[in-house]
Amino acid sequence: MTTPVPSPAPASPNAAPAPDRTRTAMGWLHTAHFLTSAPQLEHLPALDLPEIAFVGRSNAGKSTAINTLTQQTRLAFASKTPGRTQHINLFGVGKQKVDDAVLADLPGYGYAAVPKEAKLRWQRVMGNYLMTRENLRGVVLMCDPRHGMTELDEILLEVIRPRVEQGLKFLILLTKSDKLTRSDGAKALSIMRLQAGGGEVKLFSALKKQGVEDAAELLWRWAHPKE
């Protein structure tokens, strides 16, 4: 007697094959273009589009990561003097020239050469942004795994923790992961997952393109939760 083989479960009408999701996410990010720049939170336009903020210590590879994800070379500008550029830069993202999300590039923090007064001012601006920006849907923290989580990184996590508990998406990208051995990379992932406080953690290398597609798909899902 032949045992009947069960039929596979029907696929969800919204579920695209992984390669299609990747192409969609990468193509979507490639549309990123400059919208505006502001030195203070009150100078930013009030938007009703989902916003994803990129944050991180100076020299953690934030600008490089943004340029790699958007497949552009100079969308996010890295100052020759880290920490000197202290503006929030907004980039629109959307197919067919219709924006459906915004990427926010927040200046790097923690660089020693920046005057203390400027550091404190910017920390207040960043804290206010992360706590009060109404359309903020996700935060991407860049961290160099060779140095681990800094005190300022930990403060940032504490600032956004209440919003994460309310549904704010959160991702830590361990940048420059090509400089780690396989075992060191696995160890860095394990440690950072314990510190992430409910967020996701991924190894990321702009040089080797490691983690780029995974991060792109995640950002796409954040901005399009119903698709």
Short mmCIF file of N, CA, C and O in Angstrom, two decimals, residues 19-90:
data_model
loop_
_atom_site.label_atom_id
_atom_site.label_comp_id
_atom_site.label_asym_id
_atom_site.label_seq_id
_atom_site.Cartn_x
_atom_site.Cartn_y
_atom_site.Cartn_z
N PRO A 19 15.15 35.49 -2.90
CA PRO A 19 15.87 36.33 -3.86
C PRO A 19 15.07 37.54 -4.30
O PRO A 19 15.61 38.63 -4.50
N ASP A 20 13.74 37.38 -4.44
CA ASP A 20 12.89 38.50 -4.83
C ASP A 20 12.83 39.55 -3.72
O ASP A 20 12.85 40.75 -3.98
N ARG A 21 12.74 39.10 -2.48
CA ARG A 21 12.72 40.03 -1.35
C ARG A 21 14.03 40.81 -1.29
O ARG A 21 14.04 42.01 -1.04
N THR A 22 15.13 40.12 -1.54
CA THR A 22 16.44 40.78 -1.52
C THR A 22 16.54 41.83 -2.61
O THR A 22 16.97 42.96 -2.37
N ARG A 23 16.12 41.45 -3.83
CA ARG A 23 16.18 42.41 -4.94
C ARG A 23 15.29 43.61 -4.67
O ARG A 23 15.66 44.76 -4.95
N THR A 24 14.12 43.35 -4.11
CA THR A 24 13.20 44.44 -3.79
C THR A 24 13.81 45.39 -2.76
O THR A 24 13.78 46.61 -2.92
N ALA A 25 14.38 44.81 -1.70
CA ALA A 25 14.95 45.63 -0.62
C ALA A 25 16.15 46.43 -1.11
O ALA A 25 16.28 47.63 -0.82
N MET A 26 17.04 45.77 -1.86
CA MET A 26 18.23 46.46 -2.35
C MET A 26 17.87 47.54 -3.36
O MET A 26 18.43 48.65 -3.35
N GLY A 27 16.91 47.24 -4.24
CA GLY A 27 16.47 48.23 -5.22
C GLY A 27 15.82 49.43 -4.55
O GLY A 27 16.00 50.57 -4.96
N TRP A 28 15.04 49.14 -3.50
CA TRP A 28 14.38 50.20 -2.74
C TRP A 28 15.41 51.12 -2.09
O TRP A 28 15.31 52.35 -2.20
N LEU A 29 16.41 50.56 -1.42
CA LEU A 29 17.42 51.37 -0.75
C LEU A 29 18.25 52.18 -1.74
O LEU A 29 18.72 53.28 -1.43
N HIS A 30 18.42 51.64 -2.94
CA HIS A 30 19.22 52.33 -3.95
C HIS A 30 18.58 53.65 -4.39
O HIS A 30 19.25 54.52 -4.95
N THR A 31 17.29 53.82 -4.11
CA THR A 31 16.60 55.05 -4.50
C THR A 31 16.87 56.19 -3.52
O THR A 31 16.38 57.32 -3.74
N ALA A 32 17.61 55.95 -2.45
CA ALA A 32 17.83 56.96 -1.41
C ALA A 32 18.41 58.24 -2.00
O ALA A 32 19.34 58.21 -2.81
N HIS A 33 17.87 59.38 -1.57
CA HIS A 33 18.34 60.67 -2.05
C HIS A 33 18.21 61.69 -0.93
O HIS A 33 17.38 61.56 -0.03
N PHE A 34 19.03 62.72 -0.97
CA PHE A 34 19.07 63.73 0.07
C PHE A 34 17.78 64.53 0.13
O PHE A 34 17.26 64.97 -0.90
N LEU A 35 17.27 64.72 1.36
CA LEU A 35 16.08 65.54 1.56
C LEU A 35 16.43 66.87 2.22
O LEU A 35 16.14 67.93 1.68
N THR A 36 17.03 66.80 3.41
CA THR A 36 17.34 68.03 4.14
C THR A 36 18.35 67.74 5.24
O THR A 36 18.60 66.58 5.58
N SER A 37 18.91 68.82 5.78
CA SER A 37 19.87 68.72 6.87
C SER A 37 19.49 69.74 7.94
O SER A 37 19.07 70.85 7.61
N ALA A 38 19.62 69.36 9.21
CA ALA A 38 19.22 70.26 10.29
C ALA A 38 20.15 70.13 11.49
O ALA A 38 20.51 69.02 11.88
N PRO A 39 20.54 71.27 12.09
CA PRO A 39 21.41 71.22 13.27
C PRO A 39 20.66 70.96 14.57
O PRO A 39 21.24 70.59 15.57
N GLN A 40 19.35 71.18 14.55
CA GLN A 40 18.52 71.01 15.74
C GLN A 40 17.25 70.25 15.38
O GLN A 40 16.78 70.30 14.24
N LEU A 41 16.68 69.60 16.38
CA LEU A 41 15.48 68.79 16.16
C LEU A 41 14.31 69.62 15.63
O LEU A 41 13.58 69.18 14.74
N GLU A 42 14.18 70.84 16.15
CA GLU A 42 13.04 71.66 15.74
C GLU A 42 13.13 72.12 14.29
O GLU A 42 12.15 72.61 13.73
N HIS A 43 14.31 71.98 13.68
CA HIS A 43 14.47 72.37 12.29
C HIS A 43 14.11 71.25 11.32
O HIS A 43 14.08 71.47 10.11
N LEU A 44 13.86 70.05 11.84
CA LEU A 44 13.48 68.94 10.97
C LEU A 44 12.01 69.07 10.57
O LEU A 44 11.18 69.46 11.39
N PRO A 45 11.68 68.71 9.34
CA PRO A 45 10.28 68.75 8.94
C PRO A 45 9.49 67.65 9.64
O PRO A 45 10.02 66.56 9.91
N ALA A 46 8.24 67.94 9.95
CA ALA A 46 7.35 66.91 10.50
C ALA A 46 6.91 66.02 9.35
O ALA A 46 6.34 66.49 8.38
N LEU A 47 7.19 64.73 9.44
CA LEU A 47 6.89 63.81 8.35
C LEU A 47 5.95 62.71 8.84
O LEU A 47 5.98 62.34 10.02
N ASP A 48 5.16 62.17 7.92
CA ASP A 48 4.29 61.04 8.28
C ASP A 48 4.79 59.74 7.68
O ASP A 48 4.06 58.75 7.64
N LEU A 49 6.04 59.74 7.20
CA LEU A 49 6.64 58.52 6.66
C LEU A 49 7.45 57.82 7.75
O LEU A 49 8.03 58.47 8.62
N PRO A 50 7.52 56.49 7.72
CA PRO A 50 8.35 55.78 8.70
C PRO A 50 9.81 56.19 8.55
O PRO A 50 10.33 56.28 7.44
N GLU A 51 10.46 56.46 9.68
CA GLU A 51 11.84 56.94 9.67
C GLU A 51 12.75 55.93 10.38
O GLU A 51 12.39 55.39 11.43
N ILE A 52 13.89 55.67 9.78
CA ILE A 52 14.88 54.74 10.34
C ILE A 52 16.17 55.52 10.58
O ILE A 52 16.73 56.10 9.65
N ALA A 53 16.63 55.56 11.83
CA ALA A 53 17.80 56.35 12.20
C ALA A 53 19.05 55.48 12.29
O ALA A 53 19.00 54.35 12.81
N PHE A 54 20.15 56.02 11.80
CA PHE A 54 21.46 55.37 11.88
C PHE A 54 22.31 56.15 12.88
O PHE A 54 22.51 57.35 12.73
N VAL A 55 22.80 55.44 13.89
CA VAL A 55 23.58 56.09 14.95
C VAL A 55 24.84 55.29 15.21
O VAL A 55 24.95 54.12 14.82
N GLY A 56 25.80 55.91 15.89
CA GLY A 56 27.01 55.17 16.24
C GLY A 56 28.16 56.09 16.57
O GLY A 56 28.17 57.27 16.23
N ARG A 57 29.13 55.53 17.25
CA ARG A 57 30.33 56.25 17.61
C ARG A 57 31.10 56.65 16.36
O ARG A 57 31.08 55.95 15.34
N SER A 58 31.78 57.79 16.42
CA SER A 58 32.64 58.20 15.32
C SER A 58 33.65 57.10 15.02
O SER A 58 34.18 56.45 15.93
N ASN A 59 33.91 56.88 13.76
CA ASN A 59 34.84 55.84 13.29
C ASN A 59 34.29 54.43 13.40
O ASN A 59 35.04 53.46 13.21
N ALA A 60 32.98 54.27 13.67
CA ALA A 60 32.39 52.93 13.72
C ALA A 60 31.97 52.44 12.34
O ALA A 60 31.52 51.30 12.21
N GLY A 61 32.10 53.29 11.33
CA GLY A 61 31.78 52.87 9.97
C GLY A 61 30.35 53.17 9.55
O GLY A 61 29.83 52.53 8.64
N LYS A 62 29.72 54.16 10.19
CA LYS A 62 28.31 54.46 9.92
C LYS A 62 28.10 54.94 8.49
O LYS A 62 27.22 54.44 7.77
N SER A 63 28.86 55.95 8.06
CA SER A 63 28.69 56.49 6.71
C SER A 63 28.95 55.43 5.65
O SER A 63 28.22 55.32 4.66
N THR A 64 29.98 54.63 5.87
CA THR A 64 30.31 53.56 4.93
C THR A 64 29.17 52.55 4.85
O THR A 64 28.82 52.08 3.76
N ALA A 65 28.58 52.22 5.99
CA ALA A 65 27.47 51.26 6.00
C ALA A 65 26.27 51.80 5.25
O ALA A 65 25.63 51.07 4.47
N ILE A 66 25.93 53.07 5.46
CA ILE A 66 24.80 53.67 4.76
C ILE A 66 25.05 53.67 3.25
O ILE A 66 24.17 53.31 2.46
N ASN A 67 26.24 54.07 2.84
CA ASN A 67 26.57 54.10 1.42
C ASN A 67 26.55 52.69 0.82
O ASN A 67 26.12 52.51 -0.33
N THR A 68 26.98 51.70 1.58
CA THR A 68 26.97 50.32 1.09
C THR A 68 25.54 49.81 0.94
O THR A 68 25.19 49.18 -0.06
N LEU A 69 24.70 50.07 1.93
CA LEU A 69 23.31 49.62 1.88
C LEU A 69 22.54 50.27 0.73
O LEU A 69 21.69 49.63 0.10
N THR A 70 22.85 51.53 0.44
CA THR A 70 22.14 52.24 -0.63
C THR A 70 22.85 52.10 -1.98
O THR A 70 22.35 52.62 -2.98
N GLN A 71 23.99 51.41 -1.99
CA GLN A 71 24.77 51.19 -3.21
C GLN A 71 25.13 52.53 -3.87
O GLN A 71 25.06 52.69 -5.08
N GLN A 72 25.52 53.46 -3.01
CA GLN A 72 25.97 54.76 -3.48
C GLN A 72 27.31 55.07 -2.82
O GLN A 72 27.65 54.49 -1.79
N THR A 73 28.05 55.98 -3.42
CA THR A 73 29.40 56.23 -2.92
C THR A 73 29.49 57.41 -1.97
O THR A 73 30.35 57.42 -1.08
N ARG A 74 28.60 58.41 -2.13
CA ARG A 74 28.75 59.62 -1.31
C ARG A 74 27.42 60.14 -0.80
O ARG A 74 27.25 61.33 -0.58
N LEU A 75 26.46 59.25 -0.60
CA LEU A 75 25.19 59.69 -0.05
C LEU A 75 25.40 60.21 1.37
O LEU A 75 25.03 61.33 1.71
N ALA A 76 26.01 59.38 2.22
CA ALA A 76 26.36 59.78 3.58
C ALA A 76 27.81 60.24 3.55
O ALA A 76 28.70 59.50 3.14
N PHE A 77 28.04 61.46 4.00
CA PHE A 77 29.37 62.05 3.91
C PHE A 77 30.11 61.88 5.22
O PHE A 77 29.61 62.27 6.28
N ALA A 78 31.30 61.30 5.15
CA ALA A 78 32.16 61.15 6.33
C ALA A 78 33.14 62.31 6.37
O ALA A 78 33.95 62.49 5.47
N SER A 79 33.05 63.12 7.42
CA SER A 79 33.96 64.26 7.55
C SER A 79 35.39 63.78 7.75
O SER A 79 35.65 62.73 8.34
N LYS A 80 36.35 64.56 7.24
CA LYS A 80 37.76 64.23 7.44
C LYS A 80 38.13 64.33 8.92
O LYS A 80 39.08 63.71 9.36
N THR A 81 37.36 65.11 9.66
CA THR A 81 37.56 65.21 11.10
C THR A 81 36.35 64.60 11.78
O THR A 81 35.30 65.25 11.88
N PRO A 82 36.44 63.34 12.21
CA PRO A 82 35.28 62.66 12.81
C PRO A 82 34.69 63.46 13.97
O PRO A 82 35.41 64.02 14.78
N GLY A 83 33.37 63.52 13.99
CA GLY A 83 32.69 64.21 15.08
C GLY A 83 32.41 65.67 14.81
O GLY A 83 31.71 66.32 15.56
N ARG A 84 32.99 66.22 13.74
CA ARG A 84 32.81 67.64 13.45
C ARG A 84 31.46 67.93 12.78
O ARG A 84 30.90 69.01 12.96
N THR A 85 30.99 67.01 11.98
CA THR A 85 29.71 67.22 11.30
C THR A 85 28.58 66.91 12.27
O THR A 85 28.38 65.76 12.64
N GLN A 86 27.86 67.95 12.71
CA GLN A 86 26.84 67.75 13.74
C GLN A 86 25.48 68.21 13.24
O GLN A 86 24.85 69.11 13.78
N HIS A 87 25.02 67.56 12.17
CA HIS A 87 23.70 67.80 11.63
C HIS A 87 22.99 66.46 11.47
O HIS A 87 23.62 65.43 11.26
N ILE A 88 21.66 66.51 11.55
CA ILE A 88 20.85 65.35 11.21
C ILE A 88 20.55 65.45 9.72
O ILE A 88 20.00 66.45 9.25
N ASN A 89 20.93 64.44 8.97
CA ASN A 89 20.69 64.42 7.53
C ASN A 89 19.59 63.41 7.21
O ASN A 89 19.66 62.26 7.63
N LEU A 90 18.58 63.86 6.47
CA LEU A 90 17.47 62.99 6.09
C LEU A 90 17.56 62.63 4.61
O LEU A 90 17.84 63.49 3.77
#
